[in-house]
mmCIF file of N, CA and C in Angstrom:
data_model
loop_
_atom_site.group_PDB
_atom_site.id
_atom_site.type_symbol
_atom_site.label_atom_id
_atom_site.label_comp_id
_atom_site.label_asym_id
_atom_site.label_seq_id
_atom_site.Cartn_x
_atom_site.Cartn_y
_atom_site.Cartn_z
ATOM 1 N N VAL A 1 5.092 -18.784 7.931
ATOM 2 C CA VAL A 1 5.182 -17.643 8.829
ATOM 3 C C VAL A 1 3.773 -17.120 9.085
ATOM 4 N N LEU A 2 3.458 -16.891 10.340
ATOM 5 C CA LEU A 2 2.202 -16.256 10.732
ATOM 6 C C LEU A 2 2.550 -14.947 11.433
ATOM 7 N N VAL A 3 2.243 -13.837 10.802
ATOM 8 C CA VAL A 3 2.527 -12.523 11.377
ATOM 9 C C VAL A 3 1.296 -12.092 12.161
ATOM 10 N N ASP A 4 1.430 -11.992 13.493
ATOM 11 C CA ASP A 4 0.292 -11.688 14.363
ATOM 12 C C ASP A 4 -0.206 -10.252 14.231
ATOM 13 N N LYS A 5 0.715 -9.298 14.131
ATOM 14 C CA LYS A 5 0.346 -7.883 14.084
ATOM 15 C C LYS A 5 0.478 -7.373 12.649
ATOM 16 N N PRO A 6 -0.346 -6.390 12.273
ATOM 17 C CA PRO A 6 -0.227 -5.835 10.922
ATOM 18 C C PRO A 6 1.137 -5.176 10.703
ATOM 19 N N ILE A 7 1.622 -5.292 9.487
ATOM 20 C CA ILE A 7 2.817 -4.561 9.068
ATOM 21 C C ILE A 7 2.330 -3.221 8.540
ATOM 22 N N GLN A 8 2.861 -2.128 9.078
ATOM 23 C CA GLN A 8 2.388 -0.804 8.690
ATOM 24 C C GLN A 8 3.445 -0.095 7.846
ATOM 25 N N VAL A 9 3.005 0.411 6.696
ATOM 26 C CA VAL A 9 3.844 1.231 5.828
ATOM 27 C C VAL A 9 3.257 2.636 5.863
ATOM 28 N N VAL A 10 4.070 3.622 6.269
ATOM 29 C CA VAL A 10 3.601 5.000 6.368
ATOM 30 C C VAL A 10 4.360 5.846 5.347
ATOM 31 N N ASN A 11 3.609 6.476 4.440
ATOM 32 C CA ASN A 11 4.183 7.388 3.456
ATOM 33 C C ASN A 11 3.781 8.806 3.829
ATOM 34 N N ILE A 12 4.774 9.665 4.036
ATOM 35 C CA ILE A 12 4.516 11.058 4.383
ATOM 36 C C ILE A 12 5.020 11.918 3.234
ATOM 37 N N PHE A 13 4.100 12.660 2.616
ATOM 38 C CA PHE A 13 4.437 13.483 1.463
ATOM 39 C C PHE A 13 4.489 14.949 1.875
ATOM 40 N N SER A 14 5.654 15.562 1.662
ATOM 41 C CA SER A 14 5.852 16.960 1.986
ATOM 42 C C SER A 14 6.830 17.546 0.974
ATOM 43 N N SER A 15 6.451 18.678 0.376
ATOM 44 C CA SER A 15 7.302 19.283 -0.640
ATOM 45 C C SER A 15 6.961 20.756 -0.771
ATOM 46 N N GLU A 16 7.952 21.551 -1.162
ATOM 47 C CA GLU A 16 7.717 22.971 -1.402
ATOM 48 C C GLU A 16 7.252 23.228 -2.835
ATOM 49 N N VAL A 17 7.353 22.194 -3.696
ATOM 50 C CA VAL A 17 6.926 22.313 -5.092
ATOM 51 C C VAL A 17 5.954 21.186 -5.413
ATOM 52 N N ASP A 18 5.160 21.356 -6.449
ATOM 53 C CA ASP A 18 4.256 20.290 -6.882
ATOM 54 C C ASP A 18 5.086 19.064 -7.256
ATOM 55 N N SER A 19 4.595 17.863 -6.921
ATOM 56 C CA SER A 19 5.402 16.652 -7.093
ATOM 57 C C SER A 19 4.581 15.492 -7.621
ATOM 58 N N ALA A 20 5.278 14.602 -8.340
ATOM 59 C CA ALA A 20 4.697 13.335 -8.772
ATOM 60 C C ALA A 20 5.490 12.222 -8.094
ATOM 61 N N ILE A 21 4.779 11.271 -7.508
ATOM 62 C CA ILE A 21 5.400 10.166 -6.779
ATOM 63 C C ILE A 21 4.906 8.865 -7.385
ATOM 64 N N TYR A 22 5.848 7.977 -7.700
ATOM 65 C CA TYR A 22 5.513 6.668 -8.272
ATOM 66 C C TYR A 22 6.054 5.598 -7.333
ATOM 67 N N GLN A 23 5.179 4.791 -6.778
ATOM 68 C CA GLN A 23 5.587 3.755 -5.819
ATOM 69 C C GLN A 23 5.228 2.386 -6.361
ATOM 70 N N ARG A 24 6.081 1.426 -6.046
ATOM 71 C CA ARG A 24 5.780 0.039 -6.403
ATOM 72 C C ARG A 24 6.111 -0.820 -5.200
ATOM 73 N N ASN A 25 5.154 -1.661 -4.813
ATOM 74 C CA ASN A 25 5.315 -2.545 -3.664
ATOM 75 C C ASN A 25 5.103 -3.983 -4.115
ATOM 76 N N PHE A 26 5.882 -4.879 -3.557
ATOM 77 C CA PHE A 26 5.781 -6.301 -3.877
ATOM 78 C C PHE A 26 5.629 -7.074 -2.579
ATOM 79 N N VAL A 27 4.583 -7.923 -2.495
ATOM 80 C CA VAL A 27 4.334 -8.727 -1.301
ATOM 81 C C VAL A 27 4.233 -10.185 -1.735
ATOM 82 N N SER A 28 4.950 -11.055 -1.037
ATOM 83 C CA SER A 28 4.891 -12.489 -1.316
ATOM 84 C C SER A 28 4.497 -13.213 -0.034
ATOM 85 N N ILE A 29 3.360 -13.916 -0.090
ATOM 86 C CA ILE A 29 2.859 -14.683 1.047
ATOM 87 C C ILE A 29 3.069 -16.158 0.713
ATOM 88 N N GLY A 30 3.902 -16.813 1.496
ATOM 89 C CA GLY A 30 4.247 -18.205 1.237
ATOM 90 C C GLY A 30 3.121 -19.171 1.575
ATOM 91 N N LYS A 31 3.386 -20.428 1.309
ATOM 92 C CA LYS A 31 2.412 -21.491 1.544
ATOM 93 C C LYS A 31 1.999 -21.519 3.016
ATOM 94 N N SER A 32 0.703 -21.444 3.266
ATOM 95 C CA SER A 32 0.098 -21.451 4.610
ATOM 96 C C SER A 32 0.555 -20.291 5.480
ATOM 97 N N ALA A 33 1.087 -19.247 4.878
ATOM 98 C CA ALA A 33 1.517 -18.059 5.637
ATOM 99 C C ALA A 33 0.342 -17.101 5.809
ATOM 100 N N GLN A 34 0.517 -16.165 6.742
ATOM 101 C CA GLN A 34 -0.545 -15.207 7.034
ATOM 102 C C GLN A 34 0.075 -13.866 7.376
ATOM 103 N N ALA A 35 -0.461 -12.792 6.783
ATOM 104 C CA ALA A 35 0.028 -11.442 7.091
ATOM 105 C C ALA A 35 -1.045 -10.419 6.760
ATOM 106 N N LYS A 36 -0.951 -9.262 7.443
ATOM 107 C CA LYS A 36 -1.822 -8.122 7.191
ATOM 108 C C LYS A 36 -0.930 -6.922 6.906
ATOM 109 N N LEU A 37 -1.318 -6.112 5.908
ATOM 110 C CA LEU A 37 -0.561 -4.915 5.559
ATOM 111 C C LEU A 37 -1.466 -3.706 5.712
ATOM 112 N N LEU A 38 -1.021 -2.743 6.494
ATOM 113 C CA LEU A 38 -1.723 -1.479 6.697
ATOM 114 C C LEU A 38 -0.897 -0.409 5.994
ATOM 115 N N TYR A 39 -1.446 0.170 4.941
ATOM 116 C CA TYR A 39 -0.746 1.106 4.076
ATOM 117 C C TYR A 39 -1.345 2.489 4.287
ATOM 118 N N CYS A 40 -0.536 3.454 4.743
ATOM 119 C CA CYS A 40 -1.042 4.773 5.127
ATOM 120 C C CYS A 40 -0.337 5.878 4.339
ATOM 121 N N ASP A 41 -1.125 6.753 3.693
ATOM 122 C CA ASP A 41 -0.596 7.906 2.961
ATOM 123 C C ASP A 41 -1.040 9.193 3.638
ATOM 124 N N HIS A 42 -0.083 10.125 3.841
ATOM 125 C CA HIS A 42 -0.385 11.400 4.492
ATOM 126 C C HIS A 42 0.306 12.535 3.744
ATOM 127 N N THR A 43 -0.396 13.633 3.481
ATOM 128 C CA THR A 43 0.230 14.831 2.946
ATOM 129 C C THR A 43 0.375 15.843 4.079
ATOM 130 N N LEU A 44 1.557 16.477 4.130
ATOM 131 C CA LEU A 44 1.825 17.439 5.197
ATOM 132 C C LEU A 44 1.984 18.866 4.684
ATOM 133 N N SER A 45 2.159 19.029 3.376
ATOM 134 C CA SER A 45 2.302 20.368 2.825
ATOM 135 C C SER A 45 1.167 20.637 1.838
ATOM 136 N N GLU A 46 0.999 21.891 1.454
ATOM 137 C CA GLU A 46 -0.120 22.275 0.587
ATOM 138 C C GLU A 46 0.203 22.161 -0.898
ATOM 139 N N SER A 47 1.377 21.681 -1.261
ATOM 140 C CA SER A 47 1.732 21.507 -2.669
ATOM 141 C C SER A 47 0.819 20.467 -3.303
ATOM 142 N N LYS A 48 0.707 20.528 -4.637
ATOM 143 C CA LYS A 48 -0.074 19.527 -5.356
ATOM 144 C C LYS A 48 0.748 18.251 -5.496
ATOM 145 N N PHE A 49 0.076 17.111 -5.353
ATOM 146 C CA PHE A 49 0.741 15.823 -5.483
ATOM 147 C C PHE A 49 -0.036 14.945 -6.456
ATOM 148 N N LEU A 50 0.712 14.208 -7.272
ATOM 149 C CA LEU A 50 0.170 13.111 -8.058
ATOM 150 C C LEU A 50 0.859 11.860 -7.529
ATOM 151 N N ILE A 51 0.090 10.968 -6.948
ATOM 152 C CA ILE A 51 0.647 9.745 -6.362
ATOM 153 C C ILE A 51 0.114 8.559 -7.160
ATOM 154 N N ASN A 52 1.019 7.779 -7.701
ATOM 155 C CA ASN A 52 0.650 6.601 -8.482
ATOM 156 C C ASN A 52 1.304 5.392 -7.814
ATOM 157 N N SER A 53 0.512 4.576 -7.132
ATOM 158 C CA SER A 53 1.021 3.440 -6.371
ATOM 159 C C SER A 53 0.533 2.128 -6.960
ATOM 160 N N VAL A 54 1.434 1.172 -7.052
ATOM 161 C CA VAL A 54 1.099 -0.179 -7.492
ATOM 162 C C VAL A 54 1.569 -1.147 -6.418
ATOM 163 N N THR A 55 0.668 -2.006 -5.957
ATOM 164 C CA THR A 55 1.016 -3.053 -5.009
ATOM 165 C C THR A 55 0.667 -4.389 -5.649
ATOM 166 N N GLU A 56 1.684 -5.247 -5.794
ATOM 167 C CA GLU A 56 1.499 -6.583 -6.345
ATOM 168 C C GLU A 56 1.619 -7.590 -5.213
ATOM 169 N N VAL A 57 0.658 -8.505 -5.121
ATOM 170 C CA VAL A 57 0.644 -9.500 -4.054
ATOM 171 C C VAL A 57 0.532 -10.888 -4.682
ATOM 172 N N PHE A 58 1.388 -11.787 -4.232
ATOM 173 C CA PHE A 58 1.326 -13.188 -4.650
ATOM 174 C C PHE A 58 1.101 -14.026 -3.402
ATOM 175 N N VAL A 59 0.007 -14.789 -3.387
ATOM 176 C CA VAL A 59 -0.349 -15.611 -2.233
ATOM 177 C C VAL A 59 -0.298 -17.078 -2.665
ATOM 178 N N GLU A 60 0.547 -17.856 -2.002
ATOM 179 C CA GLU A 60 0.673 -19.275 -2.327
ATOM 180 C C GLU A 60 -0.446 -20.085 -1.669
ATOM 181 N N ASP A 61 -0.461 -21.399 -1.913
ATOM 182 C CA ASP A 61 -1.511 -22.291 -1.420
ATOM 183 C C ASP A 61 -1.795 -22.083 0.071
ATOM 184 N N ASN A 62 -3.079 -21.977 0.392
ATOM 185 C CA ASN A 62 -3.554 -21.869 1.765
ATOM 186 C C ASN A 62 -3.045 -20.616 2.489
ATOM 187 N N GLY A 63 -2.557 -19.629 1.740
ATOM 188 C CA GLY A 63 -2.086 -18.385 2.353
ATOM 189 C C GLY A 63 -3.245 -17.457 2.675
ATOM 190 N N ASN A 64 -3.003 -16.504 3.562
ATOM 191 C CA ASN A 64 -4.019 -15.547 3.967
ATOM 192 C C ASN A 64 -3.380 -14.173 4.012
ATOM 193 N N PHE A 65 -3.984 -13.214 3.292
ATOM 194 C CA PHE A 65 -3.443 -11.850 3.241
ATOM 195 C C PHE A 65 -4.581 -10.853 3.330
ATOM 196 N N GLU A 66 -4.393 -9.829 4.160
ATOM 197 C CA GLU A 66 -5.362 -8.741 4.280
ATOM 198 C C GLU A 66 -4.637 -7.432 3.997
ATOM 199 N N PHE A 67 -5.298 -6.543 3.233
ATOM 200 C CA PHE A 67 -4.707 -5.265 2.844
ATOM 201 C C PHE A 67 -5.648 -4.136 3.243
ATOM 202 N N TYR A 68 -5.123 -3.143 3.936
ATOM 203 C CA TYR A 68 -5.892 -1.971 4.352
ATOM 204 C C TYR A 68 -5.160 -0.733 3.871
ATOM 205 N N ASN A 69 -5.895 0.204 3.264
ATOM 206 C CA ASN A 69 -5.300 1.433 2.758
ATOM 207 C C ASN A 69 -6.011 2.610 3.410
ATOM 208 N N ILE A 70 -5.259 3.395 4.160
ATOM 209 C CA ILE A 70 -5.803 4.563 4.849
ATOM 210 C C ILE A 70 -5.149 5.804 4.263
ATOM 211 N N GLN A 71 -5.970 6.778 3.891
ATOM 212 C CA GLN A 71 -5.445 7.995 3.284
ATOM 213 C C GLN A 71 -5.856 9.216 4.086
ATOM 214 N N ASN A 72 -4.892 10.085 4.309
ATOM 215 C CA ASN A 72 -5.130 11.387 4.915
ATOM 216 C C ASN A 72 -4.477 12.403 3.978
ATOM 217 N N LEU A 73 -5.136 12.620 2.828
ATOM 218 C CA LEU A 73 -4.585 13.448 1.762
ATOM 219 C C LEU A 73 -5.446 14.697 1.587
ATOM 220 N N HIS A 74 -4.803 15.833 1.306
ATOM 221 C CA HIS A 74 -5.579 17.054 1.096
ATOM 222 C C HIS A 74 -6.180 17.081 -0.317
ATOM 223 N N ASN A 75 -7.033 18.053 -0.591
ATOM 224 C CA ASN A 75 -7.792 18.115 -1.843
ATOM 225 C C ASN A 75 -6.938 18.420 -3.068
ATOM 226 N N GLN A 76 -5.697 18.805 -2.900
ATOM 227 C CA GLN A 76 -4.804 19.082 -4.021
ATOM 228 C C GLN A 76 -4.012 17.834 -4.432
ATOM 229 N N THR A 77 -4.425 16.678 -3.925
ATOM 230 C CA THR A 77 -3.734 15.423 -4.215
ATOM 231 C C THR A 77 -4.591 14.547 -5.112
ATOM 232 N N THR A 78 -3.953 14.004 -6.134
ATOM 233 C CA THR A 78 -4.587 12.994 -6.972
ATOM 234 C C THR A 78 -3.885 11.679 -6.689
ATOM 235 N N ALA A 79 -4.637 10.680 -6.263
ATOM 236 C CA ALA A 79 -4.062 9.373 -5.923
ATOM 237 C C ALA A 79 -4.632 8.309 -6.847
ATOM 238 N N ILE A 80 -3.728 7.573 -7.488
ATOM 239 C CA ILE A 80 -4.095 6.443 -8.331
ATOM 240 C C ILE A 80 -3.481 5.213 -7.689
ATOM 241 N N ASN A 81 -4.313 4.287 -7.246
ATOM 242 C CA ASN A 81 -3.831 3.100 -6.549
ATOM 243 C C ASN A 81 -4.267 1.842 -7.281
ATOM 244 N N THR A 82 -3.311 0.943 -7.481
ATOM 245 C CA THR A 82 -3.615 -0.347 -8.091
ATOM 246 C C THR A 82 -3.187 -1.441 -7.134
ATOM 247 N N LEU A 83 -4.085 -2.368 -6.871
ATOM 248 C CA LEU A 83 -3.788 -3.562 -6.069
ATOM 249 C C LEU A 83 -4.036 -4.766 -6.955
ATOM 250 N N ALA A 84 -2.988 -5.522 -7.254
ATOM 251 C CA ALA A 84 -3.103 -6.712 -8.100
ATOM 252 C C ALA A 84 -2.724 -7.929 -7.265
ATOM 253 N N VAL A 85 -3.640 -8.889 -7.177
ATOM 254 C CA VAL A 85 -3.417 -10.076 -6.347
ATOM 255 C C VAL A 85 -3.476 -11.319 -7.216
ATOM 256 N N THR A 86 -2.455 -12.161 -7.080
ATOM 257 C CA THR A 86 -2.458 -13.488 -7.684
ATOM 258 C C THR A 86 -2.553 -14.479 -6.530
ATOM 259 N N GLN A 87 -3.628 -15.245 -6.512
ATOM 260 C CA GLN A 87 -3.913 -16.108 -5.369
ATOM 261 C C GLN A 87 -3.973 -17.572 -5.820
ATOM 262 N N ALA A 88 -3.246 -18.428 -5.118
ATOM 263 C CA ALA A 88 -3.306 -19.857 -5.374
ATOM 264 C C ALA A 88 -4.546 -20.442 -4.684
ATOM 265 N N ARG A 89 -4.662 -21.736 -4.658
ATOM 266 C CA ARG A 89 -5.856 -22.383 -4.114
ATOM 267 C C ARG A 89 -5.988 -22.191 -2.599
ATOM 268 N N ASP A 90 -7.204 -22.369 -2.126
ATOM 269 C CA ASP A 90 -7.582 -22.283 -0.714
ATOM 270 C C ASP A 90 -7.265 -20.916 -0.121
#
C-alpha cells in the first residue's frame, strides 16, 4: 500500500477540571508500503493537562514511514511523548 496523502490524527483536549490523558497508538507499515502520519494535539480550555502519549511503529522490509507531531498546547500542559520504531532492512 502506498498512501499518497498524510493520515492526520487530531486530538482536542478540553475539560472543566484538570485532567490526565494516556494515549497509545500502533502503526504497522507492511513490506514496501509507504505512509505519513501527521499527529496534532490542541488544548481548548485553560485546565491543566498531563498528556502521556506512546506511538509504536513497526516497518517491514523496504517500508517507508514519516511521522510529524504538531502541538498547539497552552503553558498549563505537560506533554510526554514517546515514539518507538522497529525498522526492518532497507
